[in-house]
JSON list of C-alpha atoms in Angstrom, two decimals:
[
{"chain": "C", "resi": 1, "resn": "UNK", "atom": "CA", "xyz": [156.40, 272.78, 209.44]},
{"chain": "C", "resi": 2, "resn": "UNK", "atom": "CA", "xyz": [157.88, 274.98, 206.74]},
{"chain": "C", "resi": 3, "resn": "UNK", "atom": "CA", "xyz": [160.53, 272.46, 205.86]},
{"chain": "C", "resi": 4, "resn": "UNK", "atom": "CA", "xyz": [158.04, 269.65, 205.83]},
{"chain": "C", "resi": 5, "resn": "UNK", "atom": "CA", "xyz": [155.95, 271.65, 203.59]},
{"chain": "C", "resi": 6, "resn": "UNK", "atom": "CA", "xyz": [158.54, 272.56, 201.21]},
{"chain": "C", "resi": 7, "resn": "UNK", "atom": "CA", "xyz": [159.68, 268.88, 200.93]},
{"chain": "C", "resi": 8, "resn": "UNK", "atom": "CA", "xyz": [155.84, 267.96, 200.20]},
{"chain": "C", "resi": 9, "resn": "UNK", "atom": "CA", "xyz": [155.50, 270.54, 197.60]},
{"chain": "C", "resi": 10, "resn": "UNK", "atom": "CA", "xyz": [158.81, 269.34, 195.92]},
{"chain": "C", "resi": 11, "resn": "UNK", "atom": "CA", "xyz": [157.75, 265.75, 195.87]},
{"chain": "C", "resi": 12, "resn": "UNK", "atom": "CA", "xyz": [154.16, 266.30, 194.50]},
{"chain": "C", "resi": 13, "resn": "UNK", "atom": "CA", "xyz": [154.78, 268.94, 192.12]},
{"chain": "C", "resi": 14, "resn": "UNK", "atom": "CA", "xyz": [157.80, 267.15, 190.52]},
{"chain": "C", "resi": 15, "resn": "UNK", "atom": "CA", "xyz": [156.22, 263.68, 190.23]},
{"chain": "C", "resi": 16, "resn": "UNK", "atom": "CA", "xyz": [152.57, 265.18, 189.25]},
{"chain": "C", "resi": 17, "resn": "UNK", "atom": "CA", "xyz": [154.09, 267.14, 186.24]},
{"chain": "C", "resi": 18, "resn": "UNK", "atom": "CA", "xyz": [156.34, 264.25, 185.23]},
{"chain": "C", "resi": 19, "resn": "UNK", "atom": "CA", "xyz": [153.35, 261.66, 185.33]},
{"chain": "C", "resi": 20, "resn": "UNK", "atom": "CA", "xyz": [150.92, 264.03, 183.65]},
{"chain": "C", "resi": 21, "resn": "UNK", "atom": "CA", "xyz": [153.32, 264.94, 180.84]},
{"chain": "C", "resi": 22, "resn": "UNK", "atom": "CA", "xyz": [153.91, 261.10, 180.24]},
{"chain": "C", "resi": 23, "resn": "UNK", "atom": "CA", "xyz": [150.36, 260.33, 180.20]},
{"chain": "C", "resi": 24, "resn": "UNK", "atom": "CA", "xyz": [149.65, 263.17, 177.90]},
{"chain": "C", "resi": 25, "resn": "UNK", "atom": "CA", "xyz": [152.21, 262.40, 175.32]},
{"chain": "C", "resi": 26, "resn": "UNK", "atom": "CA", "xyz": [151.08, 258.76, 175.13]},
{"chain": "C", "resi": 27, "resn": "UNK", "atom": "CA", "xyz": [147.37, 259.77, 174.76]},
{"chain": "C", "resi": 28, "resn": "UNK", "atom": "CA", "xyz": [148.56, 262.35, 172.06]},
{"chain": "C", "resi": 29, "resn": "UNK", "atom": "CA", "xyz": [149.39, 259.50, 169.77]},
{"chain": "C", "resi": 30, "resn": "UNK", "atom": "CA", "xyz": [146.85, 258.40, 167.12]},
{"chain": "C", "resi": 31, "resn": "UNK", "atom": "CA", "xyz": [146.05, 254.96, 168.58]},
{"chain": "C", "resi": 32, "resn": "UNK", "atom": "CA", "xyz": [142.95, 252.82, 168.57]},
{"chain": "C", "resi": 33, "resn": "UNK", "atom": "CA", "xyz": [140.90, 253.27, 171.75]},
{"chain": "C", "resi": 34, "resn": "UNK", "atom": "CA", "xyz": [142.84, 256.01, 173.00]},
{"chain": "C", "resi": 35, "resn": "UNK", "atom": "CA", "xyz": [139.98, 257.86, 173.88]},
{"chain": "C", "resi": 36, "resn": "UNK", "atom": "CA", "xyz": [139.08, 255.45, 176.70]},
{"chain": "C", "resi": 37, "resn": "UNK", "atom": "CA", "xyz": [142.26, 255.90, 178.28]},
{"chain": "C", "resi": 38, "resn": "UNK", "atom": "CA", "xyz": [142.00, 259.65, 178.22]},
{"chain": "C", "resi": 39, "resn": "UNK", "atom": "CA", "xyz": [138.82, 259.18, 180.16]},
{"chain": "C", "resi": 40, "resn": "UNK", "atom": "CA", "xyz": [140.71, 256.99, 182.81]},
{"chain": "C", "resi": 41, "resn": "UNK", "atom": "CA", "xyz": [143.69, 259.18, 183.14]},
{"chain": "C", "resi": 42, "resn": "UNK", "atom": "CA", "xyz": [141.28, 262.39, 183.53]},
{"chain": "C", "resi": 43, "resn": "UNK", "atom": "CA", "xyz": [138.96, 260.67, 186.07]},
{"chain": "C", "resi": 44, "resn": "UNK", "atom": "CA", "xyz": [140.85, 261.60, 189.10]},
{"chain": "C", "resi": 45, "resn": "UNK", "atom": "CA", "xyz": [139.55, 265.28, 188.88]},
{"chain": "C", "resi": 46, "resn": "UNK", "atom": "CA", "xyz": [136.12, 263.83, 190.01]},
{"chain": "C", "resi": 47, "resn": "UNK", "atom": "CA", "xyz": [137.37, 262.56, 193.14]},
{"chain": "C", "resi": 48, "resn": "UNK", "atom": "CA", "xyz": [136.95, 264.40, 196.21]},
{"chain": "C", "resi": 49, "resn": "UNK", "atom": "CA", "xyz": [139.82, 264.91, 198.75]},
{"chain": "C", "resi": 50, "resn": "UNK", "atom": "CA", "xyz": [137.83, 262.80, 201.43]},
{"chain": "C", "resi": 51, "resn": "UNK", "atom": "CA", "xyz": [137.24, 259.85, 198.93]},
{"chain": "C", "resi": 52, "resn": "UNK", "atom": "CA", "xyz": [140.86, 259.64, 197.74]},
{"chain": "C", "resi": 53, "resn": "UNK", "atom": "CA", "xyz": [142.08, 259.79, 201.41]},
{"chain": "C", "resi": 54, "resn": "UNK", "atom": "CA", "xyz": [139.85, 256.81, 202.10]},
{"chain": "C", "resi": 55, "resn": "UNK", "atom": "CA", "xyz": [141.07, 255.03, 199.03]},
{"chain": "C", "resi": 56, "resn": "UNK", "atom": "CA", "xyz": [144.88, 255.48, 200.17]},
{"chain": "C", "resi": 57, "resn": "UNK", "atom": "CA", "xyz": [144.08, 254.63, 203.75]},
{"chain": "C", "resi": 58, "resn": "UNK", "atom": "CA", "xyz": [142.89, 251.33, 202.46]},
{"chain": "C", "resi": 59, "resn": "UNK", "atom": "CA", "xyz": [145.94, 250.73, 199.92]},
{"chain": "C", "resi": 60, "resn": "UNK", "atom": "CA", "xyz": [148.45, 251.69, 202.52]},
{"chain": "C", "resi": 61, "resn": "UNK", "atom": "CA", "xyz": [146.89, 249.73, 205.42]},
{"chain": "C", "resi": 62, "resn": "UNK", "atom": "CA", "xyz": [149.64, 248.00, 207.20]},
{"chain": "C", "resi": 63, "resn": "UNK", "atom": "CA", "xyz": [147.93, 244.50, 207.53]},
{"chain": "C", "resi": 64, "resn": "UNK", "atom": "CA", "xyz": [145.52, 244.55, 204.44]},
{"chain": "C", "resi": 65, "resn": "UNK", "atom": "CA", "xyz": [146.74, 247.08, 202.22]},
{"chain": "C", "resi": 66, "resn": "UNK", "atom": "CA", "xyz": [147.47, 246.28, 198.56]},
{"chain": "C", "resi": 67, "resn": "UNK", "atom": "CA", "xyz": [150.87, 248.14, 198.63]},
{"chain": "C", "resi": 68, "resn": "UNK", "atom": "CA", "xyz": [152.31, 246.18, 201.54]},
{"chain": "C", "resi": 69, "resn": "UNK", "atom": "CA", "xyz": [151.02, 243.03, 199.50]},
{"chain": "C", "resi": 70, "resn": "UNK", "atom": "CA", "xyz": [153.17, 244.17, 196.64]},
{"chain": "C", "resi": 71, "resn": "UNK", "atom": "CA", "xyz": [156.18, 244.75, 198.68]},
{"chain": "C", "resi": 72, "resn": "UNK", "atom": "CA", "xyz": [155.71, 241.39, 200.18]},
{"chain": "C", "resi": 73, "resn": "UNK", "atom": "CA", "xyz": [156.09, 239.76, 196.79]},
{"chain": "C", "resi": 74, "resn": "UNK", "atom": "CA", "xyz": [159.49, 241.40, 196.79]},
{"chain": "C", "resi": 75, "resn": "UNK", "atom": "CA", "xyz": [160.50, 240.13, 200.41]},
{"chain": "C", "resi": 76, "resn": "UNK", "atom": "CA", "xyz": [160.09, 243.70, 201.82]},
{"chain": "C", "resi": 77, "resn": "UNK", "atom": "CA", "xyz": [158.63, 243.49, 205.37]},
{"chain": "C", "resi": 78, "resn": "UNK", "atom": "CA", "xyz": [155.26, 245.54, 205.84]},
{"chain": "C", "resi": 79, "resn": "UNK", "atom": "CA", "xyz": [155.63, 249.13, 206.35]},
{"chain": "C", "resi": 80, "resn": "UNK", "atom": "CA", "xyz": [153.42, 251.04, 208.92]},
{"chain": "C", "resi": 81, "resn": "UNK", "atom": "CA", "xyz": [153.10, 254.12, 206.64]},
{"chain": "C", "resi": 82, "resn": "UNK", "atom": "CA", "xyz": [150.68, 256.32, 208.74]},
{"chain": "C", "resi": 83, "resn": "UNK", "atom": "CA", "xyz": [152.56, 255.63, 212.02]},
{"chain": "C", "resi": 84, "resn": "UNK", "atom": "CA", "xyz": [156.29, 256.08, 210.58]},
{"chain": "C", "resi": 85, "resn": "UNK", "atom": "CA", "xyz": [157.71, 259.64, 210.42]},
{"chain": "C", "resi": 86, "resn": "UNK", "atom": "CA", "xyz": [159.91, 258.40, 207.39]},
{"chain": "C", "resi": 87, "resn": "UNK", "atom": "CA", "xyz": [157.23, 257.11, 205.28]},
{"chain": "C", "resi": 88, "resn": "UNK", "atom": "CA", "xyz": [154.00, 259.01, 206.25]},
{"chain": "C", "resi": 89, "resn": "UNK", "atom": "CA", "xyz": [154.71, 261.92, 204.10]},
{"chain": "C", "resi": 90, "resn": "UNK", "atom": "CA", "xyz": [155.05, 259.57, 201.20]},
{"chain": "C", "resi": 91, "resn": "UNK", "atom": "CA", "xyz": [151.50, 258.20, 201.66]},
{"chain": "C", "resi": 92, "resn": "UNK", "atom": "CA", "xyz": [149.86, 261.76, 201.66]},
{"chain": "C", "resi": 93, "resn": "UNK", "atom": "CA", "xyz": [152.10, 262.76, 198.66]},
{"chain": "C", "resi": 94, "resn": "UNK", "atom": "CA", "xyz": [150.69, 259.63, 196.73]},
{"chain": "C", "resi": 95, "resn": "UNK", "atom": "CA", "xyz": [147.19, 260.63, 197.51]},
{"chain": "C", "resi": 96, "resn": "UNK", "atom": "CA", "xyz": [148.07, 264.38, 196.16]},
{"chain": "C", "resi": 97, "resn": "UNK", "atom": "CA", "xyz": [149.74, 263.20, 193.22]},
{"chain": "C", "resi": 98, "resn": "UNK", "atom": "CA", "xyz": [146.77, 261.02, 192.38]},
{"chain": "C", "resi": 99, "resn": "UNK", "atom": "CA", "xyz": [144.44, 263.91, 192.47]},
{"chain": "C", "resi": 100, "resn": "UNK", "atom": "CA", "xyz": [146.72, 266.24, 190.57]},
{"chain": "C", "resi": 101, "resn": "UNK", "atom": "CA", "xyz": [147.10, 263.88, 187.76]},
{"chain": "C", "resi": 102, "resn": "UNK", "atom": "CA", "xyz": [143.84, 264.37, 186.03]},
{"chain": "C", "resi": 103, "resn": "UNK", "atom": "CA", "xyz": [143.98, 268.28, 186.07]},
{"chain": "C", "resi": 104, "resn": "UNK", "atom": "CA", "xyz": [147.72, 267.94, 184.87]},
{"chain": "C", "resi": 105, "resn": "UNK", "atom": "CA", "xyz": [146.68, 265.64, 182.16]},
{"chain": "C", "resi": 106, "resn": "UNK", "atom": "CA", "xyz": [143.98, 267.72, 180.87]},
{"chain": "C", "resi": 107, "resn": "UNK", "atom": "CA", "xyz": [146.07, 271.00, 180.54]},
{"chain": "C", "resi": 108, "resn": "UNK", "atom": "CA", "xyz": [148.95, 269.39, 179.02]},
{"chain": "C", "resi": 109, "resn": "UNK", "atom": "CA", "xyz": [146.72, 267.26, 176.50]},
{"chain": "C", "resi": 110, "resn": "UNK", "atom": "CA", "xyz": [145.11, 270.66, 175.56]},
{"chain": "C", "resi": 111, "resn": "UNK", "atom": "CA", "xyz": [148.61, 272.03, 175.09]},
{"chain": "C", "resi": 112, "resn": "UNK", "atom": "CA", "xyz": [149.62, 269.20, 172.73]},
{"chain": "C", "resi": 113, "resn": "UNK", "atom": "CA", "xyz": [146.67, 269.74, 170.66]},
{"chain": "C", "resi": 114, "resn": "UNK", "atom": "CA", "xyz": [147.24, 273.26, 169.91]},
{"chain": "C", "resi": 115, "resn": "UNK", "atom": "CA", "xyz": [150.69, 272.53, 168.56]},
{"chain": "C", "resi": 116, "resn": "UNK", "atom": "CA", "xyz": [150.50, 272.83, 164.73]},
{"chain": "C", "resi": 117, "resn": "UNK", "atom": "CA", "xyz": [150.43, 269.68, 162.66]},
{"chain": "C", "resi": 118, "resn": "UNK", "atom": "CA", "xyz": [152.59, 271.15, 160.19]},
{"chain": "C", "resi": 119, "resn": "UNK", "atom": "CA", "xyz": [155.56, 270.82, 162.66]},
{"chain": "C", "resi": 120, "resn": "UNK", "atom": "CA", "xyz": [155.20, 267.07, 162.80]},
{"chain": "C", "resi": 121, "resn": "UNK", "atom": "CA", "xyz": [154.85, 266.95, 159.15]},
{"chain": "C", "resi": 122, "resn": "UNK", "atom": "CA", "xyz": [158.01, 268.92, 158.70]},
{"chain": "C", "resi": 123, "resn": "UNK", "atom": "CA", "xyz": [159.83, 266.63, 161.27]},
{"chain": "C", "resi": 124, "resn": "UNK", "atom": "CA", "xyz": [158.84, 263.61, 159.28]},
{"chain": "C", "resi": 125, "resn": "UNK", "atom": "CA", "xyz": [160.12, 265.07, 156.07]},
{"chain": "C", "resi": 126, "resn": "UNK", "atom": "CA", "xyz": [163.47, 266.04, 157.74]},
{"chain": "C", "resi": 127, "resn": "UNK", "atom": "CA", "xyz": [163.90, 262.73, 159.27]},
{"chain": "C", "resi": 128, "resn": "UNK", "atom": "CA", "xyz": [163.78, 264.02, 162.79]},
{"chain": "C", "resi": 129, "resn": "UNK", "atom": "CA", "xyz": [163.69, 260.99, 165.19]},
{"chain": "C", "resi": 130, "resn": "UNK", "atom": "CA", "xyz": [160.90, 260.90, 167.90]},
{"chain": "C", "resi": 131, "resn": "UNK", "atom": "CA", "xyz": [162.90, 261.59, 170.96]},
{"chain": "C", "resi": 132, "resn": "UNK", "atom": "CA", "xyz": [164.79, 264.68, 169.42]},
{"chain": "C", "resi": 133, "resn": "UNK", "atom": "CA", "xyz": [161.42, 266.00, 168.15]},
{"chain": "C", "resi": 134, "resn": "UNK", "atom": "CA", "xyz": [159.90, 265.40, 171.95]},
{"chain": "C", "resi": 135, "resn": "UNK", "atom": "CA", "xyz": [162.72, 267.28, 173.80]},
{"chain": "C", "resi": 136, "resn": "UNK", "atom": "CA", "xyz": [163.82, 269.84, 171.10]},
{"chain": "C", "resi": 137, "resn": "UNK", "atom": "CA", "xyz": [160.51, 270.69, 169.70]},
{"chain": "C", "resi": 138, "resn": "UNK", "atom": "CA", "xyz": [157.42, 269.38, 171.52]},
{"chain": "C", "resi": 139, "resn": "UNK", "atom": "CA", "xyz": [158.24, 269.96, 175.11]},
{"chain": "C", "resi": 140, "resn": "UNK", "atom": "CA", "xyz": [159.52, 273.43, 174.46]},
{"chain": "C", "resi": 141, "resn": "UNK", "atom": "CA", "xyz": [156.39, 274.46, 172.55]},
{"chain": "C", "resi": 142, "resn": "UNK", "atom": "CA", "xyz": [154.53, 273.08, 175.39]},
{"chain": "C", "resi": 143, "resn": "UNK", "atom": "CA", "xyz": [156.18, 275.34, 178.07]},
{"chain": "C", "resi": 144, "resn": "UNK", "atom": "CA", "xyz": [153.32, 277.84, 178.47]},
{"chain": "C", "resi": 145, "resn": "UNK", "atom": "CA", "xyz": [151.11, 274.80, 179.64]},
{"chain": "C", "resi": 146, "resn": "UNK", "atom": "CA", "xyz": [153.96, 273.42, 181.75]},
{"chain": "C", "resi": 147, "resn": "UNK", "atom": "CA", "xyz": [154.61, 276.76, 183.34]},
{"chain": "C", "resi": 148, "resn": "UNK", "atom": "CA", "xyz": [150.65, 277.23, 184.25]},
{"chain": "C", "resi": 149, "resn": "UNK", "atom": "CA", "xyz": [150.58, 273.71, 185.68]},
{"chain": "C", "resi": 150, "resn": "UNK", "atom": "CA", "xyz": [153.80, 274.40, 187.62]},
{"chain": "C", "resi": 151, "resn": "UNK", "atom": "CA", "xyz": [152.25, 277.48, 189.28]},
{"chain": "C", "resi": 152, "resn": "UNK", "atom": "CA", "xyz": [148.96, 276.05, 189.90]},
{"chain": "C", "resi": 153, "resn": "UNK", "atom": "CA", "xyz": [150.12, 272.51, 191.26]},
{"chain": "C", "resi": 154, "resn": "UNK", "atom": "CA", "xyz": [152.51, 274.70, 193.63]},
{"chain": "C", "resi": 155, "resn": "UNK", "atom": "CA", "xyz": [149.70, 276.62, 195.10]},
{"chain": "C", "resi": 156, "resn": "UNK", "atom": "CA", "xyz": [147.71, 273.41, 195.53]},
{"chain": "C", "resi": 157, "resn": "UNK", "atom": "CA", "xyz": [150.66, 271.81, 197.48]},
{"chain": "C", "resi": 158, "resn": "UNK", "atom": "CA", "xyz": [151.00, 274.65, 199.95]},
{"chain": "C", "resi": 159, "resn": "UNK", "atom": "CA", "xyz": [147.09, 274.64, 200.46]},
{"chain": "C", "resi": 160, "resn": "UNK", "atom": "CA", "xyz": [146.95, 270.97, 201.16]},
{"chain": "C", "resi": 161, "resn": "UNK", "atom": "CA", "xyz": [144.86, 270.10, 204.27]},
{"chain": "C", "resi": 162, "resn": "UNK", "atom": "CA", "xyz": [142.09, 267.49, 203.80]},
{"chain": "C", "resi": 163, "resn": "UNK", "atom": "CA", "xyz": [144.50, 264.48, 203.24]},
{"chain": "C", "resi": 164, "resn": "UNK", "atom": "CA", "xyz": [146.59, 265.42, 206.18]},
{"chain": "C", "resi": 165, "resn": "UNK", "atom": "CA", "xyz": [143.46, 265.66, 208.52]},
{"chain": "C", "resi": 166, "resn": "UNK", "atom": "CA", "xyz": [142.16, 262.39, 207.29]},
{"chain": "C", "resi": 167, "resn": "UNK", "atom": "CA", "xyz": [145.49, 260.27, 207.13]},
{"chain": "C", "resi": 168, "resn": "UNK", "atom": "CA", "xyz": [147.77, 261.52, 209.72]},
{"chain": "C", "resi": 169, "resn": "UNK", "atom": "CA", "xyz": [146.55, 264.39, 211.76]},
{"chain": "C", "resi": 170, "resn": "UNK", "atom": "CA", "xyz": [149.87, 266.06, 211.27]},
{"chain": "C", "resi": 171, "resn": "UNK", "atom": "CA", "xyz": [151.83, 263.11, 212.91]},
{"chain": "C", "resi": 172, "resn": "UNK", "atom": "CA", "xyz": [153.76, 261.10, 213.65]},
{"chain": "C", "resi": 173, "resn": "UNK", "atom": "CA", "xyz": [156.05, 263.39, 215.43]},
{"chain": "C", "resi": 174, "resn": "UNK", "atom": "CA", "xyz": [154.93, 266.52, 213.23]},
{"chain": "C", "resi": 175, "resn": "UNK", "atom": "CA", "xyz": [156.49, 264.77, 210.10]},
{"chain": "C", "resi": 176, "resn": "UNK", "atom": "CA", "xyz": [153.16, 265.79, 208.03]},
{"chain": "C", "resi": 177, "resn": "UNK", "atom": "CA", "xyz": [152.60, 268.96, 210.00]},
{"chain": "C", "resi": 178, "resn": "UNK", "atom": "CA", "xyz": [152.08, 271.14, 206.94]},
{"chain": "C", "resi": 179, "resn": "UNK", "atom": "CA", "xyz": [151.93, 274.70, 207.30]},
{"chain": "C", "resi": 180, "resn": "UNK", "atom": "CA", "xyz": [148.33, 275.23, 206.49]},
{"chain": "C", "resi": 181, "resn": "UNK", "atom": "CA", "xyz": [147.28, 272.30, 208.92]},
{"chain": "C", "resi": 182, "resn": "UNK", "atom": "CA", "xyz": [149.54, 273.97, 211.56]},
{"chain": "C", "resi": 183, "resn": "UNK", "atom": "CA", "xyz": [147.50, 277.11, 211.24]},
{"chain": "C", "resi": 184, "resn": "UNK", "atom": "CA", "xyz": [144.50, 275.35, 211.75]},
{"chain": "C", "resi": 185, "resn": "UNK", "atom": "CA", "xyz": [145.53, 273.42, 214.69]},
{"chain": "C", "resi": 186, "resn": "UNK", "atom": "CA", "xyz": [147.11, 276.65, 216.34]},
{"chain": "C", "resi": 187, "resn": "UNK", "atom": "CA", "xyz": [143.83, 278.47, 215.75]},
{"chain": "C", "resi": 188, "resn": "UNK", "atom": "CA", "xyz": [141.05, 276.08, 216.50]},
{"chain": "C", "resi": 189, "resn": "UNK", "atom": "CA", "xyz": [142.59, 273.37, 218.81]},
{"chain": "C", "resi": 190, "resn": "UNK", "atom": "CA", "xyz": [145.04, 275.76, 220.85]},
{"chain": "C", "resi": 191, "resn": "UNK", "atom": "CA", "xyz": [143.05, 278.82, 220.20]},
{"chain": "C", "resi": 192, "resn": "UNK", "atom": "CA", "xyz": [146.14, 281.01, 219.61]},
{"chain": "C", "resi": 193, "resn": "UNK", "atom": "CA", "xyz": [144.67, 283.00, 217.02]},
{"chain": "C", "resi": 194, "resn": "UNK", "atom": "CA", "xyz": [147.41, 285.87, 217.19]},
{"chain": "C", "resi": 195, "resn": "UNK", "atom": "CA", "xyz": [149.95, 283.03, 216.50]},
{"chain": "C", "resi": 196, "resn": "UNK", "atom": "CA", "xyz": [147.94, 281.55, 213.77]},
{"chain": "C", "resi": 197, "resn": "UNK", "atom": "CA", "xyz": [147.60, 285.23, 211.97]},
{"chain": "C", "resi": 198, "resn": "UNK", "atom": "CA", "xyz": [151.36, 285.40, 212.15]},
{"chain": "C", "resi": 199, "resn": "UNK", "atom": "CA", "xyz": [151.81, 281.98, 210.44]},
{"chain": "C", "resi": 200, "resn": "UNK", "atom": "CA", "xyz": [149.15, 282.82, 207.86]},
{"chain": "C", "resi": 201, "resn": "UNK", "atom": "CA", "xyz": [150.96, 286.03, 207.07]},
{"chain": "C", "resi": 202, "resn": "UNK", "atom": "CA", "xyz": [154.28, 284.35, 206.86]},
{"chain": "C", "resi": 203, "resn": "UNK", "atom": "CA", "xyz": [152.67, 281.60, 204.44]},
{"chain": "C", "resi": 204, "resn": "UNK", "atom": "CA", "xyz": [151.42, 284.62, 202.43]},
{"chain": "C", "resi": 205, "resn": "UNK", "atom": "CA", "xyz": [155.02, 285.97, 202.12]},
{"chain": "C", "resi": 206, "resn": "UNK", "atom": "CA", "xyz": [156.70, 282.50, 201.51]},
{"chain": "C", "resi": 207, "resn": "UNK", "atom": "CA", "xyz": [154.22, 281.96, 198.48]},
{"chain": "C", "resi": 208, "resn": "UNK", "atom": "CA", "xyz": [154.81, 285.42, 197.18]},
{"chain": "C", "resi": 209, "resn": "UNK", "atom": "CA", "xyz": [158.61, 284.81, 197.21]},
{"chain": "C", "resi": 210, "resn": "UNK", "atom": "CA", "xyz": [158.18, 281.30, 195.52]},
{"chain": "C", "resi": 211, "resn": "UNK", "atom": "CA", "xyz": [155.94, 282.63, 192.89]},
{"chain": "C", "resi": 212, "resn": "UNK", "atom": "CA", "xyz": [158.31, 285.70, 192.03]},
{"chain": "C", "resi": 213, "resn": "UNK", "atom": "CA", "xyz": [161.07, 283.25, 191.58]},
{"chain": "C", "resi": 214, "resn": "UNK", "atom": "CA", "xyz": [159.14, 281.26, 189.33]},
{"chain": "C", "resi": 215, "resn": "UNK", "atom": "CA", "xyz": [157.70, 284.04, 187.35]},
{"chain": "C", "resi": 216, "resn": "UNK", "atom": "CA", "xyz": [161.38, 284.94, 186.64]},
{"chain": "C", "resi": 217, "resn": "UNK", "atom": "CA", "xyz": [161.42, 281.60, 184.90]},
{"chain": "C", "resi": 218, "resn": "UNK", "atom": "CA", "xyz": [158.75, 282.81, 182.41]},
{"chain": "C", "resi": 219, "resn": "UNK", "atom": "CA", "xyz": [161.44, 284.38, 180.27]},
{"chain": "C", "resi": 220, "resn": "UNK", "atom": "CA", "xyz": [162.31, 280.66, 179.04]},
{"chain": "C", "resi": 221, "resn": "UNK", "atom": "CA", "xyz": [158.66, 280.03, 178.22]},
{"chain": "C", "resi": 222, "resn": "UNK", "atom": "CA", "xyz": [157.97, 279.78, 174.34]},
{"chain": "C", "resi": 223, "resn": "UNK", "atom": "CA", "xyz": [154.72, 281.62, 173.82]},
{"chain": "C", "resi": 224, "resn": "UNK", "atom": "CA", "xyz": [153.50, 281.23, 170.19]}
]
């Protein structure tokens, strides 16, 4: 359960932050109609866990799901996403990443808008190309927002429960039996409250260790 949770956290945190950063950078450009896309990209914040899980259940349906229809166009056989121990975690990760994108997009967009316009003007005067400015100036100045998003997204990943309960029930073969769901099943299905309490305490210690390690990285954050 711990290994599955760590794998799930790595997948969701990494992809959530990359996609959110990409969308925020796009929407920070001064383009016509960009406000509409800002609304669309942040709309996932208004979707509940149950609603998003229901949508993902339909998208990844083995026979009528859109994902398998797209794979079929490339000659790939349909995949039983929720009954395969190799693919079930990716279906749940998809739902979680989608839910995280809206929040991450808003946080990073706010961070980008707080960067002084004088920096962009100086880069234009000095002839700095777009990607050099992005990786050498913009992203380092955005590091406080990225660090905050890293912490909050990690905590959300370790607390994931609703999507697991609705989509896979911890299966198949415990491949999606995340630690919070394991605590729930141990306590309220097996009535082992003592063992569930021990699991909860271990989860607290695990999150504490991970947070301490991440806060060690705060020295690389560029606060203005």
